[in-house]
JSON list of C-alpha atoms and ligand atoms in Angstrom, two decimals:
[
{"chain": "A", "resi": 194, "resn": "UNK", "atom": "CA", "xyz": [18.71, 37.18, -86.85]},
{"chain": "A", "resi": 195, "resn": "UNK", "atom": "CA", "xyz": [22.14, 38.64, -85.90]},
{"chain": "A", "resi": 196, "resn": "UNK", "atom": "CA", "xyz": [25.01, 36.58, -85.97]},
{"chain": "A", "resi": 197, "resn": "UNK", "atom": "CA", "xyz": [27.84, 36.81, -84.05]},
{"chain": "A", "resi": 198, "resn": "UNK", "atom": "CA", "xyz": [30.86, 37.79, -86.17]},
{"chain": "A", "resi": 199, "resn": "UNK", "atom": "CA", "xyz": [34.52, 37.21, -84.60]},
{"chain": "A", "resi": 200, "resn": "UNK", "atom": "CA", "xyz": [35.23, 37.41, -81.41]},
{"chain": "A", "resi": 201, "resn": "UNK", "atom": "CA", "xyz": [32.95, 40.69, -80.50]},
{"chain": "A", "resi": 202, "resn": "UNK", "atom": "CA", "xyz": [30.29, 40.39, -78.12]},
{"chain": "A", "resi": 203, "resn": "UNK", "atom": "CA", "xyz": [26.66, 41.87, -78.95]},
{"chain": "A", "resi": 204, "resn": "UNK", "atom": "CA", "xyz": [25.98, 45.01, -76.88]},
{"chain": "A", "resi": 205, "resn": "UNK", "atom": "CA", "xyz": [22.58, 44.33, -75.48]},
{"chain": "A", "resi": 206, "resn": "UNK", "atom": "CA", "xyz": [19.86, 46.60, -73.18]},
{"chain": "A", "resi": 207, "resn": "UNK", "atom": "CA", "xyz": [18.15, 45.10, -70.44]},
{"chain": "A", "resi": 208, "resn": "UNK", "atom": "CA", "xyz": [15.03, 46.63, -69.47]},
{"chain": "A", "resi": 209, "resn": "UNK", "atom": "CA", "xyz": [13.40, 45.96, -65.70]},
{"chain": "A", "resi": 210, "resn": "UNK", "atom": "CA", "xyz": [11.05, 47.53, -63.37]},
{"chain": "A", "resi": 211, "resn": "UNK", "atom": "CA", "xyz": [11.78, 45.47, -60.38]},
{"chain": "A", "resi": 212, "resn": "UNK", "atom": "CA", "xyz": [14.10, 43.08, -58.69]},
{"chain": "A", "resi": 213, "resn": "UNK", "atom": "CA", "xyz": [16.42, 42.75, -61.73]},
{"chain": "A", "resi": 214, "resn": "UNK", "atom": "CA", "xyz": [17.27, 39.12, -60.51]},
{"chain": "A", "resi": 215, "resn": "UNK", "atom": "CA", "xyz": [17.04, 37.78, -64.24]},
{"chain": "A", "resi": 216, "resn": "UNK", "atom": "CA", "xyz": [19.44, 41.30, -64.95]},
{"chain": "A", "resi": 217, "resn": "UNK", "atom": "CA", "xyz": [21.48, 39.94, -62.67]},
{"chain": "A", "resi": 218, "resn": "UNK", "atom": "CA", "xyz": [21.59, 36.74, -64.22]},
{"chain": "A", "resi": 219, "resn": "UNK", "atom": "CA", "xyz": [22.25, 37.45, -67.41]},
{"chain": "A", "resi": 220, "resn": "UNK", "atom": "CA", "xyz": [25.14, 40.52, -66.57]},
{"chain": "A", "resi": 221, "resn": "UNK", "atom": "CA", "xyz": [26.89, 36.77, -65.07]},
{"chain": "A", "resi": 222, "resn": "UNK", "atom": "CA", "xyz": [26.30, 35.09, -68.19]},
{"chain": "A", "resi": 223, "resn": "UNK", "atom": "CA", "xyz": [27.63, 37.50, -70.22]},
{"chain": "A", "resi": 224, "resn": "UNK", "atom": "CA", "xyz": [30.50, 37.73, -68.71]},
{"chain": "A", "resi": 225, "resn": "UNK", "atom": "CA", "xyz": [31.58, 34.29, -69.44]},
{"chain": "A", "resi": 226, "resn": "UNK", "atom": "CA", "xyz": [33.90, 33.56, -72.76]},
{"chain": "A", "resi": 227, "resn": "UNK", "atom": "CA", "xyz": [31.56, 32.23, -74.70]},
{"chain": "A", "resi": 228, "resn": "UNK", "atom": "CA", "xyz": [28.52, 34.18, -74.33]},
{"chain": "A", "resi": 229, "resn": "UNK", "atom": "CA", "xyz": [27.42, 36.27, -77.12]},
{"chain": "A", "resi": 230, "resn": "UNK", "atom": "CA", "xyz": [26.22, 39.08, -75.63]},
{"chain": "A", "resi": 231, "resn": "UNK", "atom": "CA", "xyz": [27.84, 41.94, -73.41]},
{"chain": "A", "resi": 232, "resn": "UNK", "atom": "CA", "xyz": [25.54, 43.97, -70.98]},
{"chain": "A", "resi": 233, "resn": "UNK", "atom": "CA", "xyz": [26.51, 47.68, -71.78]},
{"chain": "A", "resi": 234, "resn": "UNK", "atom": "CA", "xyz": [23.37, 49.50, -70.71]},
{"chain": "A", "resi": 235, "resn": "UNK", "atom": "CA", "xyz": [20.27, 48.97, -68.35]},
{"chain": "A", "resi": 236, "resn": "UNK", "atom": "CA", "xyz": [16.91, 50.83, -68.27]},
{"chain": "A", "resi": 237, "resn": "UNK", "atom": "CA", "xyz": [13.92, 51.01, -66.32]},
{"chain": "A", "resi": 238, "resn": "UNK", "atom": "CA", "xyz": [10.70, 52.87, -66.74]},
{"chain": "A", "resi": 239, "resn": "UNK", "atom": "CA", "xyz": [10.96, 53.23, -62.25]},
{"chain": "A", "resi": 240, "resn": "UNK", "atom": "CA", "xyz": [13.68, 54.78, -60.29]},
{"chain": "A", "resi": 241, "resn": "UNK", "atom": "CA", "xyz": [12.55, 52.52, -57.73]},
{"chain": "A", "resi": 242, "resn": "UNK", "atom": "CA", "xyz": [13.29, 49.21, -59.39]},
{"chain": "A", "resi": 243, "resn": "UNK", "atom": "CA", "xyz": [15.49, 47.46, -57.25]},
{"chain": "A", "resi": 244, "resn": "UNK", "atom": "CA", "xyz": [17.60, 46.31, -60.41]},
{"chain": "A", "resi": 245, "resn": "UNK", "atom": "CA", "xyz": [19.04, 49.30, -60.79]},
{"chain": "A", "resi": 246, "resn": "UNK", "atom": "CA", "xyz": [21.47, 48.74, -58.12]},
{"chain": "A", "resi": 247, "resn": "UNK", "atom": "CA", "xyz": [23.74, 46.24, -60.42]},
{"chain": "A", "resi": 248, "resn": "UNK", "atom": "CA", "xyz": [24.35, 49.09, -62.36]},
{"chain": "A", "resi": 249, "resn": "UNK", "atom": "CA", "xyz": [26.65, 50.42, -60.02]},
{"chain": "A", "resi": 250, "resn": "UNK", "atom": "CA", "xyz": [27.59, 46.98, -58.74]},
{"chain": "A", "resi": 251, "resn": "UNK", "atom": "CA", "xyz": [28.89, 46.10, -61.94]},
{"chain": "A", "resi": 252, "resn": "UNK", "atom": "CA", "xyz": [29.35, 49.51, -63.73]},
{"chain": "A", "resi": 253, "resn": "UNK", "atom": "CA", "xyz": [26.74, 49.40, -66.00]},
{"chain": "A", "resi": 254, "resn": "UNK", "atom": "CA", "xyz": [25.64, 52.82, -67.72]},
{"chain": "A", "resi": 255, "resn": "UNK", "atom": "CA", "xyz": [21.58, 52.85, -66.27]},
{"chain": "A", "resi": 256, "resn": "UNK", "atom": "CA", "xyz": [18.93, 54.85, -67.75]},
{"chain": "A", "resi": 257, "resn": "UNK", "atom": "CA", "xyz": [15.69, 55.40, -66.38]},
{"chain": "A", "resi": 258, "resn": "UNK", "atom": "CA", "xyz": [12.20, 57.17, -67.61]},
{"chain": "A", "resi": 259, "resn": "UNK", "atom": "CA", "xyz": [8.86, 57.05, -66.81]},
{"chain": "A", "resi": 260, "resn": "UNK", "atom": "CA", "xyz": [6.65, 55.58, -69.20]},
{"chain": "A", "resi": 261, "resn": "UNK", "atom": "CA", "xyz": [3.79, 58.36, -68.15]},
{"chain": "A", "resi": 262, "resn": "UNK", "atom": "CA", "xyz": [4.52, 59.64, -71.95]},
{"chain": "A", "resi": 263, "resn": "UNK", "atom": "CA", "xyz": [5.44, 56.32, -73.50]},
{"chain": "A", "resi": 264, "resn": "UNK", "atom": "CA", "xyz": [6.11, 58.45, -76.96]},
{"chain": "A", "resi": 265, "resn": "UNK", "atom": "CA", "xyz": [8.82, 60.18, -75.69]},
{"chain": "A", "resi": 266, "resn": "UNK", "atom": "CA", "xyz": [10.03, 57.87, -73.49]},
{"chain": "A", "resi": 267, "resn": "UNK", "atom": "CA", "xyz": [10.92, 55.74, -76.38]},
{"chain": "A", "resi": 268, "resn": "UNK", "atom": "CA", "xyz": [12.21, 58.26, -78.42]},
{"chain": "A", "resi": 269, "resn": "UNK", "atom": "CA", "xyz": [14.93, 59.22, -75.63]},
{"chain": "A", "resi": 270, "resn": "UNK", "atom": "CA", "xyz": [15.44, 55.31, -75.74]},
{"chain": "A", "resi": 271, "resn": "UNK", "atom": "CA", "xyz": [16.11, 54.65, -79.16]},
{"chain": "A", "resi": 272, "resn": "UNK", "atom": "CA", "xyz": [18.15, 57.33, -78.99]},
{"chain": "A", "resi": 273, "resn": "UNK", "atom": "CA", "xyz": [20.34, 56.20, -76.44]},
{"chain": "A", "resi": 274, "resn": "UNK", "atom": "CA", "xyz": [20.36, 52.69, -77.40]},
{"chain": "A", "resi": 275, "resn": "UNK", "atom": "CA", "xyz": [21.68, 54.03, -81.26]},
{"chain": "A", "resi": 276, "resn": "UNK", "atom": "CA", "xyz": [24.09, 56.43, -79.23]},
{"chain": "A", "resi": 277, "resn": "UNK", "atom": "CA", "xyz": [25.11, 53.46, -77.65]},
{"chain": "A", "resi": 278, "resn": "UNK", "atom": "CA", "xyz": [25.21, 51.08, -80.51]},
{"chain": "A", "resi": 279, "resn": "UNK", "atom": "CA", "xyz": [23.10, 48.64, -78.83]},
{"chain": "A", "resi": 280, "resn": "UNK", "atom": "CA", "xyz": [22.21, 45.30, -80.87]},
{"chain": "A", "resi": 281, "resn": "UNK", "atom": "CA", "xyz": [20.39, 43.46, -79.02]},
{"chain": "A", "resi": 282, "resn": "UNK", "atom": "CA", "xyz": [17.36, 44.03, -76.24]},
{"chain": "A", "resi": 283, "resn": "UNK", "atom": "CA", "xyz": [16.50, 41.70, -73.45]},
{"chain": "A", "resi": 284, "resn": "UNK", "atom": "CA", "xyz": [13.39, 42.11, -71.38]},
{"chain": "A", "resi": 285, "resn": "UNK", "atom": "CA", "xyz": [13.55, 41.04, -67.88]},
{"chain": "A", "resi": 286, "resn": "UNK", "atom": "CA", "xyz": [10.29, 41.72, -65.74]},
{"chain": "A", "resi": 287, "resn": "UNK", "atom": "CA", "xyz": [10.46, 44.85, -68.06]},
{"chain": "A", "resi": 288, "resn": "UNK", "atom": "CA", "xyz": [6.39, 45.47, -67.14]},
{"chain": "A", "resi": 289, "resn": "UNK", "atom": "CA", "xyz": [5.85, 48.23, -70.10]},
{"chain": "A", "resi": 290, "resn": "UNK", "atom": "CA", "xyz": [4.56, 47.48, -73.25]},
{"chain": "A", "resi": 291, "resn": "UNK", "atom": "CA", "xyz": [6.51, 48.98, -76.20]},
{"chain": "A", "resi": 292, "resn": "UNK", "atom": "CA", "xyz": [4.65, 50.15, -79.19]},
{"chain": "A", "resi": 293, "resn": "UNK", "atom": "CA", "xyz": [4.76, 48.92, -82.91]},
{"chain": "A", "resi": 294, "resn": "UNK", "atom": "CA", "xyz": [7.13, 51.73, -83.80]},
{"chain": "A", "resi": 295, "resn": "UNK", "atom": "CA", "xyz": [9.66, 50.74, -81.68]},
{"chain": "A", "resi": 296, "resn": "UNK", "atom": "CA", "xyz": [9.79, 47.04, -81.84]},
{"chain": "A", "resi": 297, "resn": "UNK", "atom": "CA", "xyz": [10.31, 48.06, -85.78]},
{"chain": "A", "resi": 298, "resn": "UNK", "atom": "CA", "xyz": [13.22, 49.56, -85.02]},
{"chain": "A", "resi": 299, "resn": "UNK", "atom": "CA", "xyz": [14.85, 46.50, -83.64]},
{"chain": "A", "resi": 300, "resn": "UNK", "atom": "CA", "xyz": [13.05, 43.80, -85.16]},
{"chain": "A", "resi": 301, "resn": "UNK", "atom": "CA", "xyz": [13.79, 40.43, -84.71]},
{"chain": "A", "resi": 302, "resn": "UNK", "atom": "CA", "xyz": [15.82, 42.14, -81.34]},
{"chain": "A", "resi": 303, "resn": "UNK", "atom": "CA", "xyz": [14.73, 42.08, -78.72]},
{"chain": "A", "resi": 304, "resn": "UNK", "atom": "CA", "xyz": [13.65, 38.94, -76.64]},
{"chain": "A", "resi": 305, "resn": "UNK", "atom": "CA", "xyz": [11.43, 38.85, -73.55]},
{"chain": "A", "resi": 306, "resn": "UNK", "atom": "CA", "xyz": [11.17, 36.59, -70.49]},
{"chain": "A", "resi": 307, "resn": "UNK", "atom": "CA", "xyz": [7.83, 35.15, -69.65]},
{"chain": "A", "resi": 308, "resn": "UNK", "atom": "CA", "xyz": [6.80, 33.19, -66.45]},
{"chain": "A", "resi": 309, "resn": "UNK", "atom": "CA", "xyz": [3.93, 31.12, -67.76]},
{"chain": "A", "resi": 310, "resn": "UNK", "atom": "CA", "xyz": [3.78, 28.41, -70.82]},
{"chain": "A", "resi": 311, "resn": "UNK", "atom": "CA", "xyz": [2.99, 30.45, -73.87]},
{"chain": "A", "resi": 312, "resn": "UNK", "atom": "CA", "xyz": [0.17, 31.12, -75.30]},
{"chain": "A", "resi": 313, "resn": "UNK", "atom": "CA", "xyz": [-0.94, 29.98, -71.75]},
{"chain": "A", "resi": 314, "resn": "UNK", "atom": "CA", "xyz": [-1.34, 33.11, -69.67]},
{"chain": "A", "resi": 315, "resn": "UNK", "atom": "CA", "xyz": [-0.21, 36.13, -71.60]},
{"chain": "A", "resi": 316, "resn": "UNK", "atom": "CA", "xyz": [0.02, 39.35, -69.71]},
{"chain": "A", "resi": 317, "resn": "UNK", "atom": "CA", "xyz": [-0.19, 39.45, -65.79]},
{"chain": "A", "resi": 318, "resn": "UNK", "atom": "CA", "xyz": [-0.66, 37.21, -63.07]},
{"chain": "A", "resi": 319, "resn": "UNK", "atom": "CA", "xyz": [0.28, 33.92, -64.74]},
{"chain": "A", "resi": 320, "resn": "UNK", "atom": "CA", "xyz": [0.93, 32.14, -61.53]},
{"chain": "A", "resi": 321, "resn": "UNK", "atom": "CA", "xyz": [-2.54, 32.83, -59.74]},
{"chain": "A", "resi": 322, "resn": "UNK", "atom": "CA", "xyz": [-3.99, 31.81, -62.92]},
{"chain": "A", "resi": 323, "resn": "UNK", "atom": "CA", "xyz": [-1.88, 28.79, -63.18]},
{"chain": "A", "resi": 324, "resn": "UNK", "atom": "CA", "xyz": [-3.14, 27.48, -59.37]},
{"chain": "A", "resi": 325, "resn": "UNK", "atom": "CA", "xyz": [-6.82, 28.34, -59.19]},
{"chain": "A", "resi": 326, "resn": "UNK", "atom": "CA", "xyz": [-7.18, 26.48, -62.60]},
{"chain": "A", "resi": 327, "resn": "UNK", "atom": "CA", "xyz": [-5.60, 23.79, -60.93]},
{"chain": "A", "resi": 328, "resn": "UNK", "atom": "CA", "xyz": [-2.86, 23.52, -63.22]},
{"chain": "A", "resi": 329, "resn": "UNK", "atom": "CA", "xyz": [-0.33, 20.19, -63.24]},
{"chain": "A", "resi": 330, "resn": "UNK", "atom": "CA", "xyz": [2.41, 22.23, -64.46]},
{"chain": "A", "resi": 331, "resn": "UNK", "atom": "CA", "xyz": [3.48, 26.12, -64.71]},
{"chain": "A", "resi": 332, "resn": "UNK", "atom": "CA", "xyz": [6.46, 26.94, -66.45]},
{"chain": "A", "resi": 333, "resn": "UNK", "atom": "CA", "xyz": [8.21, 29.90, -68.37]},
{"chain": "A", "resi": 334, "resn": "UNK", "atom": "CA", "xyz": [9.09, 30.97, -72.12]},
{"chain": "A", "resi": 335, "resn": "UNK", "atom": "CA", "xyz": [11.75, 32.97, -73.76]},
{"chain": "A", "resi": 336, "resn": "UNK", "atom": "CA", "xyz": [10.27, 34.27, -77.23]},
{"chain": "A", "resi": 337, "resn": "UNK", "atom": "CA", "xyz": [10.72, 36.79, -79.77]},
{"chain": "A", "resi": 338, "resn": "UNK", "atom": "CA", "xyz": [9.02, 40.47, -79.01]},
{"chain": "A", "resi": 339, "resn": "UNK", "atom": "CA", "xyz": [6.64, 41.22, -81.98]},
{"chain": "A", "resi": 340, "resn": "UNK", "atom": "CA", "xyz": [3.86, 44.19, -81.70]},
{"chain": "A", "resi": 341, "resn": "UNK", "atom": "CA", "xyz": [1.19, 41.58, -80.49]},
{"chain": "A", "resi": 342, "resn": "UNK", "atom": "CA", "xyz": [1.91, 41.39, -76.48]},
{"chain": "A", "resi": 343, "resn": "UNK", "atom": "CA", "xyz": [3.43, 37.99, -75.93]},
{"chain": "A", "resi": 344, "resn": "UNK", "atom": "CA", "xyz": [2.80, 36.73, -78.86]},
{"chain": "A", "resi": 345, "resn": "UNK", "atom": "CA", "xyz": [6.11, 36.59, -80.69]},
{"chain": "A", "resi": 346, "resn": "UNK", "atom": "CA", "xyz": [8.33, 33.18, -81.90]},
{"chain": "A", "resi": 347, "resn": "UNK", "atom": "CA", "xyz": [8.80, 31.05, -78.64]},
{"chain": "A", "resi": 348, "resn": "UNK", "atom": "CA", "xyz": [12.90, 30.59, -78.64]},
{"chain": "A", "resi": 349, "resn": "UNK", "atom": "CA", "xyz": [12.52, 28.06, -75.29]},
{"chain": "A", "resi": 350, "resn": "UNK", "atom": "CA", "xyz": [10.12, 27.15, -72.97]},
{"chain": "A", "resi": 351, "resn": "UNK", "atom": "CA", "xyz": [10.98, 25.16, -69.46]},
{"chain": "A", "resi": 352, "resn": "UNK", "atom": "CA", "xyz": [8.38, 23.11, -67.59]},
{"chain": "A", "resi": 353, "resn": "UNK", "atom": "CA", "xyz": [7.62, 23.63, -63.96]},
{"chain": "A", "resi": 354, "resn": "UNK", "atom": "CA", "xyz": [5.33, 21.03, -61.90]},
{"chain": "A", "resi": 355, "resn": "UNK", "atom": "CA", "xyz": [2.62, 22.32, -59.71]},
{"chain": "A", "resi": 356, "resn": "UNK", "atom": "CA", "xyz": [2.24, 20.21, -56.48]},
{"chain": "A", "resi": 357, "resn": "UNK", "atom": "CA", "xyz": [-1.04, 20.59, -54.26]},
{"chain": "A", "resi": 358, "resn": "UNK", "atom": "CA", "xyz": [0.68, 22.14, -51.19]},
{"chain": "A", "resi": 359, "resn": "UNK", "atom": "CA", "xyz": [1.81, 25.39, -54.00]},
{"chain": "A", "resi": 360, "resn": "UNK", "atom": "CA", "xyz": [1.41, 28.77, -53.22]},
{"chain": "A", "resi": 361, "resn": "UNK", "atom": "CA", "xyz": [1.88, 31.68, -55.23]},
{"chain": "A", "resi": 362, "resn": "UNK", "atom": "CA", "xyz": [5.20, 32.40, -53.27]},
{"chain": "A", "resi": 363, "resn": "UNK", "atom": "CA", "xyz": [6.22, 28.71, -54.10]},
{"chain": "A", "resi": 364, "resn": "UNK", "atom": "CA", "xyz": [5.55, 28.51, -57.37]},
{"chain": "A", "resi": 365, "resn": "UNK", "atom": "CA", "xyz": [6.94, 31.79, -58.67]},
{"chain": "A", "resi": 366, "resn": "UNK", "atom": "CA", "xyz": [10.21, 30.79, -56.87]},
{"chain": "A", "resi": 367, "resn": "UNK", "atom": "CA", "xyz": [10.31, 27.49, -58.63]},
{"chain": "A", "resi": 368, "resn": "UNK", "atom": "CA", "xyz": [9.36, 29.45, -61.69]},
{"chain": "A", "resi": 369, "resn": "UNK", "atom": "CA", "xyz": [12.02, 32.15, -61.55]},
{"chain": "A", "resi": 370, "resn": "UNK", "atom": "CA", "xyz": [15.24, 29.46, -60.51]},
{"chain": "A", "resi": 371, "resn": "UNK", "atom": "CA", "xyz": [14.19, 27.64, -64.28]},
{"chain": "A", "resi": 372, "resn": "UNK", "atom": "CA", "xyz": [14.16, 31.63, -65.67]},
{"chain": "A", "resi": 373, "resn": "UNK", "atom": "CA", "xyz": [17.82, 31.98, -64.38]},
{"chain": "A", "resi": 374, "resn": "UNK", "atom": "CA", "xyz": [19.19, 28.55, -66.27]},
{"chain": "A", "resi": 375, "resn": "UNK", "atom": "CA", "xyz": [16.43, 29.24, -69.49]},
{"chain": "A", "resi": 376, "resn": "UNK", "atom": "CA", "xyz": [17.43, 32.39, -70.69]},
{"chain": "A", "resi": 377, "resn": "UNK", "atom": "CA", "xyz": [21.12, 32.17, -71.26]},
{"chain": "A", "resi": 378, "resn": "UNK", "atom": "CA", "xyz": [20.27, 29.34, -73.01]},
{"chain": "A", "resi": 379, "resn": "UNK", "atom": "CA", "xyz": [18.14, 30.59, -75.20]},
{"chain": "A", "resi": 380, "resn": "UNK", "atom": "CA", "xyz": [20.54, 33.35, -75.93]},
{"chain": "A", "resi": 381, "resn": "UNK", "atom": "CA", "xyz": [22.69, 30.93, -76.75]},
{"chain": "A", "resi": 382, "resn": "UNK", "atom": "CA", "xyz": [20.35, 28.94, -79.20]},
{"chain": "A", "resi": 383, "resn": "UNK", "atom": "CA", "xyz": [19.85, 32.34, -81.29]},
{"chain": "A", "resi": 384, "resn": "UNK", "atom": "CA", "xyz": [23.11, 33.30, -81.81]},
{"chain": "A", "resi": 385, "resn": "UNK", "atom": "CA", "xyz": [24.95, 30.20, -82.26]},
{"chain": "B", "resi": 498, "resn": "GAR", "atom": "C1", "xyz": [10.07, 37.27, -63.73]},
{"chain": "B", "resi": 498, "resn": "GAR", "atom": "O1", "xyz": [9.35, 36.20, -63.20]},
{"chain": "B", "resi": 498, "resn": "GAR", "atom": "C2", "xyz": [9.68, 37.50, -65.19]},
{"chain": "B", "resi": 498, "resn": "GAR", "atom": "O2", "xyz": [9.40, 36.33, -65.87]},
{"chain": "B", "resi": 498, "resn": "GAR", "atom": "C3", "xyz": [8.43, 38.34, -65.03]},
{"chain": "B", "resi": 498, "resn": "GAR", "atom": "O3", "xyz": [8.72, 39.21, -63.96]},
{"chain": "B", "resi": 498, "resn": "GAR", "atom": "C4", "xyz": [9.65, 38.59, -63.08]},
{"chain": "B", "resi": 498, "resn": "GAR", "atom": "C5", "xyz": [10.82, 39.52, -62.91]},
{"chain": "B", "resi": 498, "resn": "GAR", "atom": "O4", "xyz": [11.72, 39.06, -61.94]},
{"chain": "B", "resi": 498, "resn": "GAR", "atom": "N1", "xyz": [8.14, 39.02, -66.23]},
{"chain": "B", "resi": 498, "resn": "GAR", "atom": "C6", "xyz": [6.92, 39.38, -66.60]},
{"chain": "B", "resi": 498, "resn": "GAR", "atom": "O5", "xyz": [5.94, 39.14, -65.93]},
{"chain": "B", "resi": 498, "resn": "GAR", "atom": "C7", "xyz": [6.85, 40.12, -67.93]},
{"chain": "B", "resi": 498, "resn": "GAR", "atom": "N2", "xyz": [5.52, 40.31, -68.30]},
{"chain": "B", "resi": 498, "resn": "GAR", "atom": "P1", "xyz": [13.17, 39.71, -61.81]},
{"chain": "B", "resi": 498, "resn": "GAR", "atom": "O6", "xyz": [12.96, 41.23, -61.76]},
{"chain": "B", "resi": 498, "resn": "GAR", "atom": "O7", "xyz": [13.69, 39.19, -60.51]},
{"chain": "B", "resi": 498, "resn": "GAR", "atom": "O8", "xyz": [13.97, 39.28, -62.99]}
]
């Protein structure tokens, strides 16, 4: 994994294709003396994501493309991201799936952000799932991005309990406020 050398701060990617409230997040956390990372670019495969406004906010270079050609939509990426000299790749309600090819590129990389307790509930919906199984506990997982989708090394998980009177609404708010406080952390646990 990449270690943090001196004093210089790992230029990292965020990609989102919504609210951006983990982006947000993390752009605080980085800014703080001793995280590892810096946030020096942000991409999203919607102009509409509503993420994309920290950009500007806190003058962040964005990027955005479709994924309706995913091949050269990652192409343009990687190119960027080398342009760029990005080191490091954080997925935050990113909703894309990257192929082989470019996870290769930055292997061992790039990190994603999952609201359920892996290998419970990869992929979508993880918090219906969770509450019509009748689930005691929901949770979320920061882990390693490998080709197989959600899949990769779990870096942290954070438990969540499910009480009778949660909704959907409820739980993914619970679920999201442990996101915010699990994924510096884990950030913190693979660099240091
Ligand atoms: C978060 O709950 C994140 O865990 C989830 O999307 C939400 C994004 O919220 N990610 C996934 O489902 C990835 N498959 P945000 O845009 O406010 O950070």
């Amino acid at each position: 994994m990449v270690k943090l050398t001196g004093l210089k701060k790992i230029k990292t990617a965020v990609f989102i294709s919504g609210t951006g409230s983990n982006l947000k997040n993390l752009i605080k956390f980085s800014k703080e003396k001793n995280s590892p990372i810096s946030i020096n670019l942000i991409f999203s495969n919607t102009s509409k994501a509503k993420g994309l406004r920290f950009s500007n906010q806190f003058n962040i270079k964005k990027y955005i493309s479709s994924f309706k050609h995913p091949k050269i939509a990652e192409k343009k990426i990687l190119d960027l991201l080398n342009k760029e000299n990005i080191k490091f790749i954080c997925l935050a309600g990113f909703m894309k799936i990257l192929s082989k090819k470019f996870i290769k590129n930055f292997k061992g990389k790039i990190v994603n952000m999952h609201p359920s307790l892996l290998p419970k509930y990869k992929g979508l919906d993880t918090h219906t799932k969770a509450i019509q199984n009748k689930d005691k506990v929901a949770g979320c997982t920061v882990h390693f991005v490998t080709a197989k989708l959600d899949s990769g090394k779990i870096i942290l998980q954070k438990k969540v309990k499910i009480l009778k009177k949660d909704t959907f609404t409820s739980l993914a708010k619970k679920v999201l406020k442990q996101e915010h406080k699990l994924y510096p952390t884990a950030i913190k646990k693979i660099f240091n």
